XYZ file of C-alpha atoms in Angstrom:
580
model
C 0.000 0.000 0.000
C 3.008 2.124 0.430
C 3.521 5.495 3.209
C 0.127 7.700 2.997
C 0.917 11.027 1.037
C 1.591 14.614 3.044
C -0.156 17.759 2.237
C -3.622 18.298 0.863
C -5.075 15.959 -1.969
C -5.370 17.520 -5.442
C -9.610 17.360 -6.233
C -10.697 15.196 -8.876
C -11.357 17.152 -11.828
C -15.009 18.564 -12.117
C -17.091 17.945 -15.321
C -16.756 21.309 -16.218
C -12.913 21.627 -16.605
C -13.305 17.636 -18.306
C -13.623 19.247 -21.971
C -10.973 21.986 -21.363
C -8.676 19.619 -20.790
C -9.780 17.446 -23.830
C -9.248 20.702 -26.074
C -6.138 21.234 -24.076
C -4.602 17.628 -25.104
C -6.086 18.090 -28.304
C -3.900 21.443 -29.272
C -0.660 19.750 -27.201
C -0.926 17.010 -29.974
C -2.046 14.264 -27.966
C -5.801 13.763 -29.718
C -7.421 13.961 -32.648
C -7.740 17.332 -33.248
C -4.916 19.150 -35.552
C -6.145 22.595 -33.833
C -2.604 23.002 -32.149
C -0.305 21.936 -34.891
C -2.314 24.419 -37.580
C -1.774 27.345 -34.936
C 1.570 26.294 -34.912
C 2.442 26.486 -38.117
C 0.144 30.038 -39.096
C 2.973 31.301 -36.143
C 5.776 29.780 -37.911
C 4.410 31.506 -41.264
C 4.047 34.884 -39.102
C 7.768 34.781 -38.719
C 8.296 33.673 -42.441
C 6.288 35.354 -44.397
C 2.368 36.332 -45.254
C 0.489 33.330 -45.616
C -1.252 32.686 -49.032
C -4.493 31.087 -47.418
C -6.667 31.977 -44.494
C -5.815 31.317 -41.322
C -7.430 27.926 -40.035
C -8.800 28.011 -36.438
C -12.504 26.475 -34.838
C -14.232 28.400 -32.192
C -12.933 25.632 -29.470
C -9.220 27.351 -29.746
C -10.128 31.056 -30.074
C -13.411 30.450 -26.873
C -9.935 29.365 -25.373
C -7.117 32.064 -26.185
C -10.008 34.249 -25.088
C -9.981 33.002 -21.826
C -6.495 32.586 -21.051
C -6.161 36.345 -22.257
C -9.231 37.198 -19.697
C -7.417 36.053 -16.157
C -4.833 38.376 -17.237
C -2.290 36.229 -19.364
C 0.157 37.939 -20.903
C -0.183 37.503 -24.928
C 1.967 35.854 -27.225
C 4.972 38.349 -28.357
C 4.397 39.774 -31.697
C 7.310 38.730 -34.700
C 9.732 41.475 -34.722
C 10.850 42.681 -37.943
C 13.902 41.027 -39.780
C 16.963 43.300 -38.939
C 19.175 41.934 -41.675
C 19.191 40.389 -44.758
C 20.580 37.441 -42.908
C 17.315 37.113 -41.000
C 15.555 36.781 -44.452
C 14.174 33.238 -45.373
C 16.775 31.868 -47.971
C 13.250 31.922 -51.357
C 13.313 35.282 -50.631
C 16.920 36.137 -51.073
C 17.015 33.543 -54.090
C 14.297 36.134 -55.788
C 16.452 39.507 -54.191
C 19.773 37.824 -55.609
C 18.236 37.133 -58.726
C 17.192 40.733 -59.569
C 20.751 41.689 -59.735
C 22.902 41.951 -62.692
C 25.261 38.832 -63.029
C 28.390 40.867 -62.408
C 27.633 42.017 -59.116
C 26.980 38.200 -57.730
C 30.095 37.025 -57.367
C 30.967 39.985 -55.011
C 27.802 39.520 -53.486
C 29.156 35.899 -52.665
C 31.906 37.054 -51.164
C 29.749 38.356 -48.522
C 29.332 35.416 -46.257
C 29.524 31.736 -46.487
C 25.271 31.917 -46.622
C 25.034 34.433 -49.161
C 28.271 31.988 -51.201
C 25.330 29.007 -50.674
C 22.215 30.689 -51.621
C 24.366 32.201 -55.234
C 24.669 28.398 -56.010
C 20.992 28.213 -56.402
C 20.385 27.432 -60.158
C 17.232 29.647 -60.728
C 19.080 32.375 -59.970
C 21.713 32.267 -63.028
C 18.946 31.302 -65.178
C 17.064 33.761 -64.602
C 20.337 35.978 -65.045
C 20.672 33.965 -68.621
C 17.346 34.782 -69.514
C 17.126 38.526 -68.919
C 20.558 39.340 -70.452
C 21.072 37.150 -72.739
C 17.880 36.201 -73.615
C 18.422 32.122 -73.501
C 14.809 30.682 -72.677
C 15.815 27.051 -73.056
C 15.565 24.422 -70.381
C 19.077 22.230 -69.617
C 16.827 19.854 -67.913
C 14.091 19.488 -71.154
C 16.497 20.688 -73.959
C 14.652 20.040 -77.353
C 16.697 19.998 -80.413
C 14.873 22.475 -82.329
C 15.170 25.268 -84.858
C 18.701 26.947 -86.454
C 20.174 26.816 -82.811
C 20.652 22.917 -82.818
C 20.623 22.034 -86.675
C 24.690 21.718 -86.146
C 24.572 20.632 -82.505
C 25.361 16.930 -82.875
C 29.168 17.328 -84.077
C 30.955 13.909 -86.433
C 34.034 12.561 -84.615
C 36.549 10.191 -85.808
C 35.817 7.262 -83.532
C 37.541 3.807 -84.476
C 36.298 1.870 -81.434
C 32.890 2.293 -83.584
C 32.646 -0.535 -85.959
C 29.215 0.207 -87.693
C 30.692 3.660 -88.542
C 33.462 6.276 -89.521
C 31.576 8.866 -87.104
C 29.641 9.046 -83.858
C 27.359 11.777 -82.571
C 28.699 13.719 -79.503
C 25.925 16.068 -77.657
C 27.211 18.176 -74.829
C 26.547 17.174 -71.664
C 23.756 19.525 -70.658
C 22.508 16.593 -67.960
C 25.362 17.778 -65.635
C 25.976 21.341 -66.947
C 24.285 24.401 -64.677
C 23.443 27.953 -65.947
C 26.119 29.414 -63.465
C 29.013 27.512 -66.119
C 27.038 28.381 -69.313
C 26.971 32.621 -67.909
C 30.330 32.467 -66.163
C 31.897 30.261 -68.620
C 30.515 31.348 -71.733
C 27.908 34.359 -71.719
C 29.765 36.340 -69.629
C 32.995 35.212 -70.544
C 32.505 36.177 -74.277
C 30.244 39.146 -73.697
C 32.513 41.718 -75.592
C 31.930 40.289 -79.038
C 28.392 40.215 -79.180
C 27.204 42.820 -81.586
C 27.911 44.067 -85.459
C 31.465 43.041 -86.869
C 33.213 44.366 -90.188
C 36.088 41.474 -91.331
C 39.365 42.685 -93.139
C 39.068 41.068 -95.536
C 40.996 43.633 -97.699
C 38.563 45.757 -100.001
C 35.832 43.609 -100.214
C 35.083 43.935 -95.955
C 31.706 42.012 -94.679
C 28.774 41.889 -92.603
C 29.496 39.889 -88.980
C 26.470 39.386 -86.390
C 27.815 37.975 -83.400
C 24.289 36.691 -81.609
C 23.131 34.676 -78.489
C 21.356 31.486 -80.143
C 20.209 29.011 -77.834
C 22.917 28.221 -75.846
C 24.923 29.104 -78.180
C 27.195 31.889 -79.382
C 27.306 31.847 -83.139
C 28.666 34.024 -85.782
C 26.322 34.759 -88.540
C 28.103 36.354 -91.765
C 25.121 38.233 -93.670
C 25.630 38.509 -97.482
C 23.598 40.063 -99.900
C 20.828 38.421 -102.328
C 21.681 37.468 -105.324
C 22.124 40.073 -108.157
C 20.055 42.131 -109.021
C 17.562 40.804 -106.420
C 17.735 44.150 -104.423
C 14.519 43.664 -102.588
C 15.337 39.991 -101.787
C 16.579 38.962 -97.552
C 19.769 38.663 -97.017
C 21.324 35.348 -97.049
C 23.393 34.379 -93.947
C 26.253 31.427 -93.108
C 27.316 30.645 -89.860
C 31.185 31.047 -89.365
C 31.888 29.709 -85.860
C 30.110 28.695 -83.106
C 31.024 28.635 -79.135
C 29.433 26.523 -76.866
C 29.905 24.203 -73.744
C 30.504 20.693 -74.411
C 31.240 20.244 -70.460
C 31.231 22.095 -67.503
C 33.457 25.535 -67.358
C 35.053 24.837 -70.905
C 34.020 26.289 -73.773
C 34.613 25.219 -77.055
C 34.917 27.090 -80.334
C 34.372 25.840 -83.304
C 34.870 26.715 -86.914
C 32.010 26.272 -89.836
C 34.011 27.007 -92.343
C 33.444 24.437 -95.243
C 31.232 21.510 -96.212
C 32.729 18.719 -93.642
C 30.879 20.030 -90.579
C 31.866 22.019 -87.401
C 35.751 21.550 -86.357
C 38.279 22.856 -83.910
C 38.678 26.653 -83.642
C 40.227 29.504 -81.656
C 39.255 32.898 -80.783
C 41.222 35.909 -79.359
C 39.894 38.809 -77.835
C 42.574 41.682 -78.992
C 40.849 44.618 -77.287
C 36.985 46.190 -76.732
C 36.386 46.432 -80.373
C 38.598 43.850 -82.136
C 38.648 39.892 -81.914
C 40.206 37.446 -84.387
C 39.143 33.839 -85.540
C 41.621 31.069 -85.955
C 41.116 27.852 -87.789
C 43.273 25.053 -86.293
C 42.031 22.520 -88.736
C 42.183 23.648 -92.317
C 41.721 20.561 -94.088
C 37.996 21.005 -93.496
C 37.948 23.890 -95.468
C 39.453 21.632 -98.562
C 37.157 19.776 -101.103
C 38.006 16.612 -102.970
C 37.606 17.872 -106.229
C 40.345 20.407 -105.622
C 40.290 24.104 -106.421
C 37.547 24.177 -109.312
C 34.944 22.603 -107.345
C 35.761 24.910 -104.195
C 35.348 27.733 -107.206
C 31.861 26.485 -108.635
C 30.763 25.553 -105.096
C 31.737 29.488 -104.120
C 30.207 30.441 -107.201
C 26.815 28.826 -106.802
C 26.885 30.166 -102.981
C 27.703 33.749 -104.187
C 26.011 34.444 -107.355
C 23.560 32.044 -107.407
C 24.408 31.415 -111.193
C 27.472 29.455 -113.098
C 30.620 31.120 -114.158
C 29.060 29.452 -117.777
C 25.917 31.977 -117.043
C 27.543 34.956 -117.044
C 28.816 36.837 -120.134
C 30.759 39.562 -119.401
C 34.216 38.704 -119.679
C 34.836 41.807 -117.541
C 32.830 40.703 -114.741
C 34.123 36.784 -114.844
C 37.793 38.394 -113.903
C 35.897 40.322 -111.036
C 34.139 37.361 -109.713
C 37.593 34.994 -109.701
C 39.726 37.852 -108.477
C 37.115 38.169 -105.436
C 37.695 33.948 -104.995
C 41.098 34.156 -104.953
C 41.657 37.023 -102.650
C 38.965 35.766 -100.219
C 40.077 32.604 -100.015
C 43.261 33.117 -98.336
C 41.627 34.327 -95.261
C 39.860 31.494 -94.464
C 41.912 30.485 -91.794
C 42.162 33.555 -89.825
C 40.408 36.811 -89.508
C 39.955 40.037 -87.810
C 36.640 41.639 -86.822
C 36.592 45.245 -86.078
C 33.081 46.579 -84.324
C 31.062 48.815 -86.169
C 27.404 50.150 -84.555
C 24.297 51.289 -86.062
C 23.759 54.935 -87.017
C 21.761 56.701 -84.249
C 18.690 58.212 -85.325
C 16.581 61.343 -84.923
C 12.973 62.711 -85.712
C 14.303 65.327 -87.888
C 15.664 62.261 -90.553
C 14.390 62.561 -93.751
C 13.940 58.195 -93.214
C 15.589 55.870 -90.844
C 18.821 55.454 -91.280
C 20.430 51.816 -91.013
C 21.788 49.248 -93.392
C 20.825 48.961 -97.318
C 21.454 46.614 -100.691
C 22.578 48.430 -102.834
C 23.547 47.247 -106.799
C 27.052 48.152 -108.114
C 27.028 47.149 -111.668
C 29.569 44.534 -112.417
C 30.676 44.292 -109.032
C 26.863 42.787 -107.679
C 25.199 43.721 -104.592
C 26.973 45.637 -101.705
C 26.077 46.838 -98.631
C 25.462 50.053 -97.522
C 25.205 52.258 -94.058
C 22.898 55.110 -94.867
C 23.653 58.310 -91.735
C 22.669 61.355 -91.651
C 25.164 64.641 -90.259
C 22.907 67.410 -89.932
C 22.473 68.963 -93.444
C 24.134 66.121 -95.119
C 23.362 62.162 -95.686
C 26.157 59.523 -96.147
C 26.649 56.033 -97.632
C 29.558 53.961 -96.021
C 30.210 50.818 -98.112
C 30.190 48.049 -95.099
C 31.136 45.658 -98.314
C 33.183 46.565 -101.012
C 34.858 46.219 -104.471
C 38.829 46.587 -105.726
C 37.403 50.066 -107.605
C 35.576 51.398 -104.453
C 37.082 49.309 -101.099
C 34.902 48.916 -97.495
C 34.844 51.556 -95.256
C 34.926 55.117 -98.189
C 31.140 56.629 -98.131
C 30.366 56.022 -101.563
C 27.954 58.774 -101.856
C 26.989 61.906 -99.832
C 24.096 63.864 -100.088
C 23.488 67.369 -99.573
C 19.866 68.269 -97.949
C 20.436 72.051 -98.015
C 19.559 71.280 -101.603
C 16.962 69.615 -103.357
C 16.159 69.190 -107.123
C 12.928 69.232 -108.535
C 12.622 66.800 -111.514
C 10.884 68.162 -114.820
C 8.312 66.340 -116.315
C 7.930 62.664 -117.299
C 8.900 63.753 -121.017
C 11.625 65.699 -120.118
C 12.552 63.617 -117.433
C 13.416 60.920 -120.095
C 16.092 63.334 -121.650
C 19.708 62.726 -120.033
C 20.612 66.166 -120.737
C 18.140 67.790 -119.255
C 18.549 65.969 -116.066
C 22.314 66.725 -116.032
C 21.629 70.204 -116.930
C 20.030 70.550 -113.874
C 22.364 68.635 -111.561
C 25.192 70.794 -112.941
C 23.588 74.093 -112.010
C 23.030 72.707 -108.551
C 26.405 71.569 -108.317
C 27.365 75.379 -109.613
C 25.433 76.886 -107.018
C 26.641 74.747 -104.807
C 30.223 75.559 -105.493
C 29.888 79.001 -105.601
C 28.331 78.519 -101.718
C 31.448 76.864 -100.825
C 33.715 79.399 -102.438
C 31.911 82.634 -100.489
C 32.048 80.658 -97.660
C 35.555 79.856 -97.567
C 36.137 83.701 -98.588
C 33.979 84.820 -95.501
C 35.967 82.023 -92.948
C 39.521 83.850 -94.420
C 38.186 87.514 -93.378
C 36.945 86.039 -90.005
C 40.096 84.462 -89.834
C 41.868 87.659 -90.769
C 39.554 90.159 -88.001
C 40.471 87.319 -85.657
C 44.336 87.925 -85.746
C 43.868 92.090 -85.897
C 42.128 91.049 -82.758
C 44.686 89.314 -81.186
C 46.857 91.722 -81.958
C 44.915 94.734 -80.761
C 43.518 93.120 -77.430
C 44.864 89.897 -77.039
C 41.599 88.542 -76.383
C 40.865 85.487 -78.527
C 37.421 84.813 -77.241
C 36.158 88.087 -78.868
C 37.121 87.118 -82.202
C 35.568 83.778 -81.945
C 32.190 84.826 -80.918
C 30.838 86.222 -84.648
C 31.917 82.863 -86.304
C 30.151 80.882 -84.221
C 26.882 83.118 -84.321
C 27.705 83.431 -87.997
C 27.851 79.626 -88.548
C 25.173 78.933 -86.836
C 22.499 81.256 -88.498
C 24.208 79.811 -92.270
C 23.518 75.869 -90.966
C 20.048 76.985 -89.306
C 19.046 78.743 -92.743
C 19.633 75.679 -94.807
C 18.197 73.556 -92.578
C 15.129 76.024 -92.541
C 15.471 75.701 -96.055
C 15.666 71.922 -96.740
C 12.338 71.587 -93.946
C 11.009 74.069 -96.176
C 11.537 72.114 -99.330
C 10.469 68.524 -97.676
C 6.872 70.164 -96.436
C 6.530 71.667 -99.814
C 7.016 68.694 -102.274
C 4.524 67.024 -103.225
C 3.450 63.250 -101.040
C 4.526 61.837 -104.456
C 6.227 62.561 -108.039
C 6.179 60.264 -110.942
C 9.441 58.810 -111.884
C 11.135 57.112 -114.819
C 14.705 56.766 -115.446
C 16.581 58.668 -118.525
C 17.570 57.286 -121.336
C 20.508 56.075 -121.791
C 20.984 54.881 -118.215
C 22.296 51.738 -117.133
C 20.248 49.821 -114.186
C 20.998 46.539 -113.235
C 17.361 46.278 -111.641
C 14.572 47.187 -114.059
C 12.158 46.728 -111.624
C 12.634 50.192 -109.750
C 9.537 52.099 -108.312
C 7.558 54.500 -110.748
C 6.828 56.916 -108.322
C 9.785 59.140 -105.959
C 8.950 61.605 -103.048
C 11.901 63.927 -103.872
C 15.185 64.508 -104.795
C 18.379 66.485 -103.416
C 21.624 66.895 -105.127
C 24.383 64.626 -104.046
C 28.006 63.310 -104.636
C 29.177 59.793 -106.039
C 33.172 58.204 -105.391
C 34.645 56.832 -108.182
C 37.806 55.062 -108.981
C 40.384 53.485 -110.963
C 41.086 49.876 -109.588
C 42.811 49.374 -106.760
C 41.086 52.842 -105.635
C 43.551 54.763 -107.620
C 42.818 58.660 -108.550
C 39.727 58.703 -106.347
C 37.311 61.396 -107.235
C 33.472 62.897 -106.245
C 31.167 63.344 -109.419
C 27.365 64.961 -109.209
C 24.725 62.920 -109.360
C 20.852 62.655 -107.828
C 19.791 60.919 -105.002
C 15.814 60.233 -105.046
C 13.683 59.426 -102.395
C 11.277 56.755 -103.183
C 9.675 55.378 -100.079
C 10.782 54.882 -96.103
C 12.796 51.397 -97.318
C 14.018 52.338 -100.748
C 16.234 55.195 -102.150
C 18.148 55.433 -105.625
C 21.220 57.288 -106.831
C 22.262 58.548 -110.669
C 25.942 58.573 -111.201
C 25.914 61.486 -113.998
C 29.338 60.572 -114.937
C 28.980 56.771 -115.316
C 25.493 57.211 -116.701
C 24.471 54.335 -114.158
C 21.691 54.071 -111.519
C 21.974 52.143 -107.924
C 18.798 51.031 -106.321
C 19.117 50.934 -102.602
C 16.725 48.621 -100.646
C 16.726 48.785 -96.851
C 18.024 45.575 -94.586
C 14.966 44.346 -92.623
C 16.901 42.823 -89.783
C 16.807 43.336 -86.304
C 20.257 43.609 -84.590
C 20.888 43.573 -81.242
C 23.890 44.800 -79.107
C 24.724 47.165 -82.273
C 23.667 50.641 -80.794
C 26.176 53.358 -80.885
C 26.959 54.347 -76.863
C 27.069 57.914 -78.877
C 27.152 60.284 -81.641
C 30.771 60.373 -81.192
C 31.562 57.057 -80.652
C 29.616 56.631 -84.280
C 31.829 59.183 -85.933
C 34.671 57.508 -84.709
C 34.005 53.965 -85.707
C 33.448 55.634 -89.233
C 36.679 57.537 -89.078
C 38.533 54.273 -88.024
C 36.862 51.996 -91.169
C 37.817 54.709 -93.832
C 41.425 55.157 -92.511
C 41.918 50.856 -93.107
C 41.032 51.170 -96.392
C 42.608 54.679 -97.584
């Protein structure tokens, strides 16, 4: 029976505390009810974060917090406010983190060993991949799909294979994360995404370096075939970087008809980068030389060297073979950006087609420099190289074409163009006699006060009110031609494309560059530059008798935008100078 027990004897409890209890063992977790664990976990999700459903409680719990609150219970302390980013659940620093720009995570890691293991969280670099690079696809569902992956699978030499010469290797995206493919290759070869010119002598070339995929490929754009102005451009790919494991990139050249093969590239500085091909035997064909020429050929022209006539224009077409050819193993790419625009344009400016006569289709960056317009060749020919502006038009002064009938009459046009390019000269010659005067008062000036500022101050008024005036002027002209003009060349000019629009908006006078070959005795001639629509312009070469039909490039490039107008006019200086 054991020792009776000291002190007083606890009371049985009474039926009315029997269901408190109940409820009480309920919310400790001991019955049925879940009542205890729910409130639990809402306070848990207090601390965490805002809950994304209603809070689940029955009346038993809140009759009881009620009455434990009533005899005077002190309530349950309120979450205080995270004082740190520390103190931030780890999903909500993953989304923070990934709202940053890619360059500023691995300081960010550097931080502390938890911010070090939250930047390994996957989601964060691809979502880093996605907004500045643009790559939407999935390493863990990658579909082989579209002009990204039509090269992916690359042939091998594999003798352990006995049913084949070549097996199919895929990269290993399985174990690959999108911290390697922007550290290791996005970020890594950043500085050569954008618009490229190759020296490739006088003939130059369209590069777009893009983000495809997860790949970085090369595209070289080339124009239609002649005299297809209005055609798209045609475009190869010339190399290709991507990750065939983790944290190594591989380049690879497309040069040729035997498939991707080993490559190098070298980042010389900001603007320059070079190509290397370390396996050259690729680029070979097994018919030698003259089937590498008719394969070019076909490729170029669209059209067999038996197709084409002109016995002048067969020695431009293998001269352009040989000479190209020998830079197929290495190459330099110098950046070249967009022209910036502005409302006061008289049409977008940007990249054109442009027909050369023998020489076949070029391309052409159309600019405009306040009263004047210019047309850098981005492609070129022996007689006028990549990089000279090929023509340059003068807004201050428009031409307004006689009638159809006369229009049709060579000499009446030229008659016209020459007394514009009188006037024009005579402009040029007051002007220059007005800057030596100025120049003159300037040094009596000097002289007299020593006070250089005061013989600045007229020229610059004075230049001013000329360049507003004749841009008064040309606004003046533009509102009062007429919406449209009909339009027919003269005769006795040479087009390469018949099919030209009947119809121009207007016309200003301009200046054509024309040379010997090998761009000897260089000079400017008049000619006309018309206006047809916002995607097509023409230009008469008076001298040459000989009409180019410009058709705009419908292509939208990214990473090409000039940082600024003189950044522009630099890059232009610096692709004239290589080919003067």
């Amino acid at each position: 029976a054991g020792p009776a027990r000291t002190g007083p004897r606890r009371p049985p409890p009474s039926a009315s505390r029997r269901p408190a209890m109940a409820v009480c063992a309920r919310l400790c977790g001991v019955g049925p009810s879940r009542g205890c664990r729910r409130r639990g976990a809402q306070r848990e999700q207090r601390r965490e974060g805002p809950a994304d459903s209603e809070p689940d409680t029955d009346a038993e719990e809140e009759r009881i917090e009620g009455a434990r609150l009533g005899q005077g219970q002190a309530p349950a302390p309120a979450a205080r406010a995270p004082l740190s980013l520390l103190e931030l659940p780890p999903e909500l620093l993953v989304q923070i983190f990934g709202s940053l720009p890619g360059t500023d995570l691995p300081s960010l890691a550097r931080v502390c060993s938890t911010f070090r293991r939250i930047l390994r969280t996957d989601t964060i670099w691809r979502r880093r991949c996605r907004e500045e690079y643009g790559v939407c696809e999935n390493l863990r569902k990658l579909e082989i799909t579209g002009v990204s992956c039509r090269d992916v699978y690359a042939k091998r030499i594999n003798p352990r294979v006995k049913s084949g010469r070549f097996m199919k290797i895929l990269p290993d995206y399985e174990h690959m994360e999108y911290r390697d493919v922007y550290t290791c290759l996005l970020h890594r070869y950043r500085h050569i995404l954008g618009l490229w010119q190759p020296d490739i002598g006088p003939y130059g070339g369209l590069l777009n370096v893009v983000v495809d995929g997860l790949f970085i490929i090369g595209w070289m754009y080339l124009p239609p075939h002649d005299p297809h102005v209005d055609d798209p451009m045609r475009f190869k790919p010339l190399f290709r970087i991507h990750l065939m494991e983790r944290k190594s990139a591989t380049v690879e050249c497309m040069y040729g008809h035997k498939g991707p093969h080993n490559g190098h590239i070298q980042i010389v500085k900001k603007d320059e980068f070079s190509t290397k091909c370390n396996q050259t035997d690729h680029h070979r064909m097994s018919g030698g030389r003259q089937e590498e020429f008719r394969t070019w050929l076909r490729e170029e022209w669209g059209r067999t060297l038996e197709d084409i006539f002109h016995e002048h224009m067969q020695e431009l077409i293998l001269m352009k073979f040989i000479y190209t050819s020998q830079y197929d193993n290495c190459l330099t790419y110098r950046r070249i950006y967009l022209p910036p625009s502005s409302p006061d344009d008289l049409l977008k400016p940007g990249l054109f087609k442009g027909t050369y006569g023998s020489h076949g289709l070029e391309i052409v960056m159309l600019s405009f420099h306040g009263k004047k317009a210019k047309g850098t060749k981005i492609t070129g020919d022996p007689n006028i190289p990549a990089g000279q502006q090929t023509v340059e038009i003068d807004l201050a002064h428009p031409i307004q074409l006689p009638d159809l009938e006369n229009l049709r009459n060579f000499n009446e046009l030229s008659r016209i163009v020459l007394e514009v390019q009188e006037q024009v000269r005579r402009e040029q010659q007051q002007q220059e006699e007005e800057e030596e005067e100025e120049g003159q008062e300037e040094e009596e000036g000097h002289a007299r006060q020593g006070d250089s500022q005061q013989g600045e101050q007229p020229v610059q008024r004075d230049d001013a009110g000329a360049e507003g005036t004749e841009a008064a002027g040309a606004a003046t002209a533009q509102e009062s031609a007429p919406t449209s003009q009909p339009f027919v060349l003269p005769v006795g000019v040479i087009s390469r494309n018949e099919d030209y629009p009947r119809t121009c908006r207007m016309c200003f006078y301009g200046t054509g560059l024309i040379a010997g070959h090998g761009f000897t005795s260089p000079e400017r001639t008049p000619g006309i530059f018309i206006l047809f629509d916002d995607d097509r312009f023409g230009f008469i070469w008076l001298e040459l008798k000989s009409f180019s039909l410009y058709s705009r490039i419908k292509v939208s490039f990214q990473n090409a935008e000039a940082p600024s107008r003189e950044a522009f006019d630099e890059m232009l200086k610096n692709i004239q100078s290589m080919t003067t």
